[in-house]
Structure formats: structure tokens, C-alpha cells
mmCIF file of C-alpha atoms in Angstrom:
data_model
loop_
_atom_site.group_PDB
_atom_site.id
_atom_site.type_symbol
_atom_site.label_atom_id
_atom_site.label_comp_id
_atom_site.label_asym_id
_atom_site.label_seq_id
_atom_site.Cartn_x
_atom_site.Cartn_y
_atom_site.Cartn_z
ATOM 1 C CA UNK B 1 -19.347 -37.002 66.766
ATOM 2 C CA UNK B 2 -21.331 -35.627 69.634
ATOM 3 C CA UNK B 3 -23.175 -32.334 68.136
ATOM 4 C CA UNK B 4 -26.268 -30.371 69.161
ATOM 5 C CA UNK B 5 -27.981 -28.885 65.962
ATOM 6 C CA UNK B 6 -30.899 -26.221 66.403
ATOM 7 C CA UNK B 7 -33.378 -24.919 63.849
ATOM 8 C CA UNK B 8 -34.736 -22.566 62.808
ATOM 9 C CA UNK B 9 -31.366 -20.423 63.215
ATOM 10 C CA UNK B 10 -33.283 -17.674 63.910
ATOM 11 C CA UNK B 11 -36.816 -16.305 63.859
ATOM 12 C CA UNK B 12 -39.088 -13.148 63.837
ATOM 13 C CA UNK B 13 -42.920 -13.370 65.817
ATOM 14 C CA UNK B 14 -45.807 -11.112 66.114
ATOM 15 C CA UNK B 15 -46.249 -10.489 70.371
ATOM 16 C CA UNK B 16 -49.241 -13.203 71.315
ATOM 17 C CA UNK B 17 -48.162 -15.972 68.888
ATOM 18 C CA UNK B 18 -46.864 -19.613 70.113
ATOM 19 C CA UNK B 19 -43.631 -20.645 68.637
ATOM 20 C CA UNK B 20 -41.289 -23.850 68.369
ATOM 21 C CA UNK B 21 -37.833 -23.933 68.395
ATOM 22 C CA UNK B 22 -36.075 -27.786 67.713
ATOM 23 C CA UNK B 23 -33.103 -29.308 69.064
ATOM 24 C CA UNK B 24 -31.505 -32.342 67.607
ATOM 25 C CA UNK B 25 -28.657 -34.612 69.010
ATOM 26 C CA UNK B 26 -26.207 -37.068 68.581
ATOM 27 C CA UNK B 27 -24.714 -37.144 71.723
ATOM 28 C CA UNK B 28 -24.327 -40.370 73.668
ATOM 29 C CA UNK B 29 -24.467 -41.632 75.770
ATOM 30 C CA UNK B 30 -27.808 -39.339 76.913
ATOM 31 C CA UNK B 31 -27.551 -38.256 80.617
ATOM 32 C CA UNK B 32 -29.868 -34.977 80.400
ATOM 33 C CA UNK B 33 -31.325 -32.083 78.302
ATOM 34 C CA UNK B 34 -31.581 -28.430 79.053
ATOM 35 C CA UNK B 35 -32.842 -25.590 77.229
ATOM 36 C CA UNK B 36 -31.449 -22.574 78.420
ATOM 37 C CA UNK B 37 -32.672 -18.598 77.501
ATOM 38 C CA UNK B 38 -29.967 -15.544 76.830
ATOM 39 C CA UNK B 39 -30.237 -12.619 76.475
ATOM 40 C CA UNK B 40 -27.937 -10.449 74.455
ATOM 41 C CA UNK B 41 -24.360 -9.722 76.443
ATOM 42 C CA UNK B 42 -25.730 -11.514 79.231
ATOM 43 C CA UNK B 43 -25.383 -15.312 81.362
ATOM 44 C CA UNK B 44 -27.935 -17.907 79.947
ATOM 45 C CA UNK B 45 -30.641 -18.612 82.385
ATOM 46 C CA UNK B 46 -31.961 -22.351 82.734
ATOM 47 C CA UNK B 47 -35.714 -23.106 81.617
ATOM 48 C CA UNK B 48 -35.422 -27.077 81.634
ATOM 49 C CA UNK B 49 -33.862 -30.118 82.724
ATOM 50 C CA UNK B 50 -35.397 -33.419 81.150
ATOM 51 C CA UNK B 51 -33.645 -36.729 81.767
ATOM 52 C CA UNK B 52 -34.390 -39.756 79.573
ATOM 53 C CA UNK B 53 -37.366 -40.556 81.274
ATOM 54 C CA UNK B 54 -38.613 -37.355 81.089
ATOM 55 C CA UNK B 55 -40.855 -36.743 77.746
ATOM 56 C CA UNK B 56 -42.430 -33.043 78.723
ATOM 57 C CA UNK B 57 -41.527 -30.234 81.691
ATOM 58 C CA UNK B 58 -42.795 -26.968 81.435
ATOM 59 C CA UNK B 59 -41.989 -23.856 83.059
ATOM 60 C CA UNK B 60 -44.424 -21.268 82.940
ATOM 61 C CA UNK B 61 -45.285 -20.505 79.151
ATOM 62 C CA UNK B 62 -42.505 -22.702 78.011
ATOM 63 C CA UNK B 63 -42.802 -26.478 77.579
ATOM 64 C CA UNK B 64 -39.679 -28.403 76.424
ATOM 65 C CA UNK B 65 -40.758 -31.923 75.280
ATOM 66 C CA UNK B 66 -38.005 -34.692 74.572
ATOM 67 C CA UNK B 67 -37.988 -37.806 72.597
ATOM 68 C CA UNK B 68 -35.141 -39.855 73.428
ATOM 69 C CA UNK B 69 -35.334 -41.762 71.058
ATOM 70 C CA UNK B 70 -35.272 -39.786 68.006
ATOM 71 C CA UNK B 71 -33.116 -37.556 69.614
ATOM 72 C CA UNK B 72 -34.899 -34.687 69.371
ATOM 73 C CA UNK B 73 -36.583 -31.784 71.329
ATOM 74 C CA UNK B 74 -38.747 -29.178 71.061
ATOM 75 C CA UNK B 75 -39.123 -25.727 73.134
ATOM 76 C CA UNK B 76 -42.736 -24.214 73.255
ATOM 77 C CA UNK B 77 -43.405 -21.030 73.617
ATOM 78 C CA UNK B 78 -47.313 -20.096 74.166
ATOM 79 C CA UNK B 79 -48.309 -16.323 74.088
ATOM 80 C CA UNK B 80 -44.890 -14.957 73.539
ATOM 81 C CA UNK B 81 -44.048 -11.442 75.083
ATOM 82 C CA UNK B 82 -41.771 -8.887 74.072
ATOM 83 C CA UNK B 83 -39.518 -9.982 77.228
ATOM 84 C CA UNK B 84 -39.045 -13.570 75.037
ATOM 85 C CA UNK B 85 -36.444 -11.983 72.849
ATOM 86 C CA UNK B 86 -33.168 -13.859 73.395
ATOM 87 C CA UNK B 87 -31.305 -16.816 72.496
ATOM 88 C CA UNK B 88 -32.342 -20.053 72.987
ATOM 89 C CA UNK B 89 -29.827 -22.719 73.570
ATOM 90 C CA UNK B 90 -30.387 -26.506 74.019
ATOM 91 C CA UNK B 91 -27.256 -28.396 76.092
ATOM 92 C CA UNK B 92 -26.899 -32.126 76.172
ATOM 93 C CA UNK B 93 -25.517 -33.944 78.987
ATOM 94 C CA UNK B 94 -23.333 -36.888 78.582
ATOM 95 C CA UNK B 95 -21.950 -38.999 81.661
ATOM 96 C CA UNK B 96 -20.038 -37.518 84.487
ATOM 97 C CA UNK B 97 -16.839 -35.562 84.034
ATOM 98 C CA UNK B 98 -17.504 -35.171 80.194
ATOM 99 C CA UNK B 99 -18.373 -31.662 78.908
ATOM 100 C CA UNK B 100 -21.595 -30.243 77.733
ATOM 101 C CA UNK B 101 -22.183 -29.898 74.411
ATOM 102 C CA UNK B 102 -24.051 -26.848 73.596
ATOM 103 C CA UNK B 103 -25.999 -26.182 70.313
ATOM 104 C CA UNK B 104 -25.321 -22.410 68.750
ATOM 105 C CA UNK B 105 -28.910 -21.359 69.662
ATOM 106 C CA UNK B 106 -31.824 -20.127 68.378
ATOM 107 C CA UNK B 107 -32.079 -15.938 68.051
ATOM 108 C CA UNK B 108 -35.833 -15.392 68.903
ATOM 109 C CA UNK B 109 -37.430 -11.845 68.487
ATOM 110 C CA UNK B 110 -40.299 -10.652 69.402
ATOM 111 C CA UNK B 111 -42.570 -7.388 67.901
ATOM 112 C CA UNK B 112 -45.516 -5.366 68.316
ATOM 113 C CA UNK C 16 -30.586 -13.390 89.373
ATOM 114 C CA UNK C 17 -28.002 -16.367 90.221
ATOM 115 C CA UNK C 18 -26.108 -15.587 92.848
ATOM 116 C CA UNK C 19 -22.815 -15.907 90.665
ATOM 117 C CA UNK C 20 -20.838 -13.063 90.024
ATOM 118 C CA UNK C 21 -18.288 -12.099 87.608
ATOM 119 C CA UNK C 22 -15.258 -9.430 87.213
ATOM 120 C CA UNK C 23 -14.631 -7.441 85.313
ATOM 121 C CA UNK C 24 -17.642 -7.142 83.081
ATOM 122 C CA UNK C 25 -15.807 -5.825 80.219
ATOM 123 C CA UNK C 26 -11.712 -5.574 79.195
ATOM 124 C CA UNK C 27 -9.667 -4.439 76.177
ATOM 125 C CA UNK C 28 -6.249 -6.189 75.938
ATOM 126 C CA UNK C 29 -3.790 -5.894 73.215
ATOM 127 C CA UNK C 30 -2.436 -9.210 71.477
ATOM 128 C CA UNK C 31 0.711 -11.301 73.843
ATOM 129 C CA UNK C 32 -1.118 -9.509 77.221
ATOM 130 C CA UNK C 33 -2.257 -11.997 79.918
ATOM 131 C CA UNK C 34 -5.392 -11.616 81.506
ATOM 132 C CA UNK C 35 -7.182 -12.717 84.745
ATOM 133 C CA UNK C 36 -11.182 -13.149 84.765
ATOM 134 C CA UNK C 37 -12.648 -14.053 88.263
ATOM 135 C CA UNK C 38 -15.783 -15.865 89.113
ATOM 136 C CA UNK C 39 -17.737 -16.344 92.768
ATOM 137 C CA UNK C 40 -20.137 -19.197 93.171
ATOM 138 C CA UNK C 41 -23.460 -19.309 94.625
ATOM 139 C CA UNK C 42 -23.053 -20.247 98.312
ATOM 140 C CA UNK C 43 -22.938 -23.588 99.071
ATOM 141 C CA UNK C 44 -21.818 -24.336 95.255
ATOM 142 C CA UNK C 45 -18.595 -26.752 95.063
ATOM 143 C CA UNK C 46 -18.031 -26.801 91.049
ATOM 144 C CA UNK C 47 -17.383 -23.974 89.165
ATOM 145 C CA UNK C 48 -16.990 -24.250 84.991
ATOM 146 C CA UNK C 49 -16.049 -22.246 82.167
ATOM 147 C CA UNK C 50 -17.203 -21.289 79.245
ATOM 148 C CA UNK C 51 -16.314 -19.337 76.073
ATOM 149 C CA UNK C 52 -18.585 -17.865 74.031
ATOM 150 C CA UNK C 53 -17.891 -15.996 70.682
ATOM 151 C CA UNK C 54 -20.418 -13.882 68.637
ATOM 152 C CA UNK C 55 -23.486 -15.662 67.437
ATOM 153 C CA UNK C 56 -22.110 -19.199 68.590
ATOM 154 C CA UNK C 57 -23.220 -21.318 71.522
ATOM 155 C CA UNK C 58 -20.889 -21.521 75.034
ATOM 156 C CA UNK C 59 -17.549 -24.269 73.979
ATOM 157 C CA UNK C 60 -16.554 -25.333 77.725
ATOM 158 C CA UNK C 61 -12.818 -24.370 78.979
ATOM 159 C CA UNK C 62 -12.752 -26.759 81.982
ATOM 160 C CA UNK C 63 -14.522 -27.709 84.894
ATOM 161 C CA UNK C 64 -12.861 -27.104 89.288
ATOM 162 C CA UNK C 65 -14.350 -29.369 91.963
ATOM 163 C CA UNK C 66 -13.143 -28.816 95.172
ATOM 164 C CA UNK C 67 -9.842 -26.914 94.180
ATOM 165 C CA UNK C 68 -8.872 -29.394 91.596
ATOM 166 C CA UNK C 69 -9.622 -29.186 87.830
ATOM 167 C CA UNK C 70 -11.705 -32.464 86.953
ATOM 168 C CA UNK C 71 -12.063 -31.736 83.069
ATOM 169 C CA UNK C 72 -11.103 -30.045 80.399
ATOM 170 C CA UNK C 73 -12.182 -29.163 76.727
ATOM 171 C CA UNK C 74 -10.082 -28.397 73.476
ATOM 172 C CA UNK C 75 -8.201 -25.339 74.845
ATOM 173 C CA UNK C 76 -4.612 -25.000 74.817
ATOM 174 C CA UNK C 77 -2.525 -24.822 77.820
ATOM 175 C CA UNK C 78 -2.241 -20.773 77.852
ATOM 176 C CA UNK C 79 -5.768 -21.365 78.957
ATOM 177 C CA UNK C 80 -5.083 -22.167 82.959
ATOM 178 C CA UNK C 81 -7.537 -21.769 86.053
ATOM 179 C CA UNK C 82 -7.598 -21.894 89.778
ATOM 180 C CA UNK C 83 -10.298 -22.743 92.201
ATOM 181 C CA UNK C 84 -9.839 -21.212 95.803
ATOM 182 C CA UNK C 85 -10.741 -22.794 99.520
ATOM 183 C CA UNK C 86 -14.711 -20.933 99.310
ATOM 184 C CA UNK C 87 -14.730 -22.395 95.591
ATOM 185 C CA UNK C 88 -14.451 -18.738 93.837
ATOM 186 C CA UNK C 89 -12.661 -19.478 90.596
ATOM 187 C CA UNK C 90 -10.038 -17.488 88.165
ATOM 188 C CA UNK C 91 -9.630 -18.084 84.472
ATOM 189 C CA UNK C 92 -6.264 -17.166 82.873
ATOM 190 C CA UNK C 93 -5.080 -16.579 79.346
ATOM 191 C CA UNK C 94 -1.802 -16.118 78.303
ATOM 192 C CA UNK C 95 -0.321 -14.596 74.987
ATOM 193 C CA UNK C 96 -3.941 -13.841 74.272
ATOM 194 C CA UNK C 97 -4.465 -14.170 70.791
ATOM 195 C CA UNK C 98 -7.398 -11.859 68.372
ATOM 196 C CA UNK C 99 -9.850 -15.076 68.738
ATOM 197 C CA UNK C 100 -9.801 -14.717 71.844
ATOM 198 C CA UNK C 101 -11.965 -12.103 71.916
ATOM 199 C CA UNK C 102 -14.958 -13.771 73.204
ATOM 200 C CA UNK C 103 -17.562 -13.444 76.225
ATOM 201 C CA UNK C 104 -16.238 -15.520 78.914
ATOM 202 C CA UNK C 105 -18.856 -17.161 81.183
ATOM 203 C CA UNK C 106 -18.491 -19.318 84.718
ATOM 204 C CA UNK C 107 -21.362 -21.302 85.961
ATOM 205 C CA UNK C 108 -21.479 -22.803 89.604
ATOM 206 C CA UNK C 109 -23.163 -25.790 90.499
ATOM 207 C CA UNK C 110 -23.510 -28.164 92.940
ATOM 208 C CA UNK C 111 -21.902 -31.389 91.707
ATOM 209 C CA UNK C 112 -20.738 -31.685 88.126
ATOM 210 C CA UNK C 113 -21.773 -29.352 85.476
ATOM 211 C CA UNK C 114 -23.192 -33.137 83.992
ATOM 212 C CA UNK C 115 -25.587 -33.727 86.930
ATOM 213 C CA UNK C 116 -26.308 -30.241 88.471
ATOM 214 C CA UNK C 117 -28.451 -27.622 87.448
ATOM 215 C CA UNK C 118 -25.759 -24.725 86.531
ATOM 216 C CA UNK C 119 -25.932 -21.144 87.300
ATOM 217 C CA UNK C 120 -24.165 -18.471 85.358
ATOM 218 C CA UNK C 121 -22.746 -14.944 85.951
ATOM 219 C CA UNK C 122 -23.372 -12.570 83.512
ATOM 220 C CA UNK C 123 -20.138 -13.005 81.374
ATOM 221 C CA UNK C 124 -17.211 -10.996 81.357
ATOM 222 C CA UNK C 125 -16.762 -9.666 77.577
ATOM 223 C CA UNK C 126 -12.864 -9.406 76.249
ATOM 224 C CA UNK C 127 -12.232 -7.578 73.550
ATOM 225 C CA UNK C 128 -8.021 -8.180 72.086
ATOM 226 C CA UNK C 129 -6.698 -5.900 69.720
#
């Protein structure tokens, strides 16, 4: 069955700390992986898009690494901000005109 | 912000109404998708319009029907809507399939069936 499982389900940081949110997968066949941001009541917003030969891409403070084979990836987060509060959702890509599978995301918050 | 827009933002329907949520691409964007997207759960996809003509579809019944227009603007309908329906419903444009291109979403427009 093709599922996208993140952990931690959610998760509570001091402002200034780095933090790691996993994604694994069992979709296949692998075209890409995105990690997406939301925040609350509103459109997610795309971080990263790795393909299979991709094994890193950052953007900004986040880094999203990939390890096809494992199936797994990781988001980053380095010197998180109070703006970093939101979901986090990994997507996987299968081939063309198949849908997206989405994981339930990862609820991130942020504090003083 | 995306260049996608969404309306309405919010609704309240009551149970057997039919409803009409409407989506504009970012310009130069031939593929507009769907999404639903219930409390605390990730986006399930509805289906997917490329150049007027649906190109695939998830596990949603047939009350669940869409259009794509000649400037690829989109509508999602629902029929009989049912309490689970309540949900935040989300389009994303893209150029391409949803698959290969990088997608951009509207904001959501939140239903709320009573």
C-alpha cells in the first residue's frame, strides 16, 4: 500500500533550537519528494522538491535530505523562529497521472 | 503568496445542499488539482483538470464533480453534501501534472455542513 508516515506527530521547541522532523515511505514507484509548510487555516507552501538522485536541497534554514533507498527523509530546521510554527507535510510522487500521497504532517510549535 | 486564488474562503451548508467552490490558477498554469483536507489530517486528492479535461481521480464518489474552464480556472462541486464533508478544500495549479510540477495552492476554502 502506498503510505507516507511522519514522526514525531507533533512537537514543542524553545525559539533558537534546530529540529528534525522524519518522513517515511512506501510508495513506488519513487518519482519525487516534497516537504511542504502550513500554516493553520491556510494553503501549504512548498520548501522542497528532491528527485531520486537528489540526497540533500536546502532552502534557507531548512534542509530536506532523502535516502532513496531506505525510503526515508528528514526536514532540518536550524535556528527555528517563532514564524516556524505550522505543519509540516512530506508528499511523495509516484509516476504521471497517479495522485500524491500526502503524509498527515508534523504540528511544529515554536516558544519564547 | 501564489498567485492562486480561492472563493469563498469560508461556507456553512446544511446536510443534502450542493455547493460550488472555485479556484483561479497562476497565469500561465494548465493543471489545476484538488484537495480535501479534514482537521489534523494531511490533503487526500479529489482529482486532477488538464486542459479542460479531468486526467485523474482519487477515492471520491461521484457527487464529487469538477470543471476546468478555457483560462484553466477550476470549480469543485459536491452534491447531497454529507457532515464529513466538512473539510478545508484546497486547489493547487501547476504547470504540468501535479506528479512532475511544482504545485501552488490557494489558501483553502473551509466548509463547514450542519
Amino acid at each position: 500500500k502506498n503510505q507516507v508516515e511522519q514522526s514525531p506527530q507533533s512537537l514543542i521547541i524553545l525559539e533558537g533550537k534546530n529540529c528534525t522532523l522524519q518522513c517515511n515511505y512506501t510508495v513506488s514507484p519513487f518519482s519525487n519528494l516534497r516537504w511542504y509548510k502550513q500554516d493553520t487555516g491556510r494553503g501549504p507552501v512548498s520548501l522542497t522538491i528532491m528527485t531520486f538522485s537528489e540526497n540533500t536541497k536546502s532552502n534557507g534554514r531548512y534542509t530536506a535530505t532523502l535516502d532513496a533507498d531506505t525510503k526515508q527523509s528528514s526536514l532540518h530546521i536550524t535556528a527555528s523562529q517563532l514564524s516556524d510554527s505550522a505543519s509540516y507535510i512530506c508528499v511523495v510522487s509516484r509516476t504521471v497521472n497517479t495522485p500524491l500521497v500526502f503524509g498527515k504532517g508534523t504540528r511544529l510549535s515554536v516558544i519564547a | 503568496e501564489t498567485g492562486v486564488t480561492q472563493s469563498p474562503t469560508h461556507l456553512i451548508k446544511t446536510r443534502g445542499q450542493q455547493v460550488t467552490l472555485r479556484c483561479s490558477s497562476q497565469s500561465g498554469h494548465n493543471t489545476v488539482s484538488w484537495y480535501q483536507q479534514a482537521l489534523g489530517q494531511g490533503p487526500q486528492f479529489i482529482f486532477q483538470y488538464y486542459r479542460e479535461e479531468e486526467n485523474g481521480r482519487g477515492n471520491f464518489p461521484p457527487r464529487f464533480s469538477g470543471l476546468q474552464f478555457p483560462n484553466y480556472s477550476s470549480e469543485l462541486n459536491v452534491n447531497a453534501l454529507e457532515l464529513d464533508d466538512s473539510a478545508l478544500y484546497l486547489c493547487a495549479s501547476s504547470i504540468g501534472t501535479a506528479n512532475t510540477g511544482e504545485l501552488f495552492f490557494g489558501e483553502g476554502s473551509r466548509l463547514t455542513v450542519l
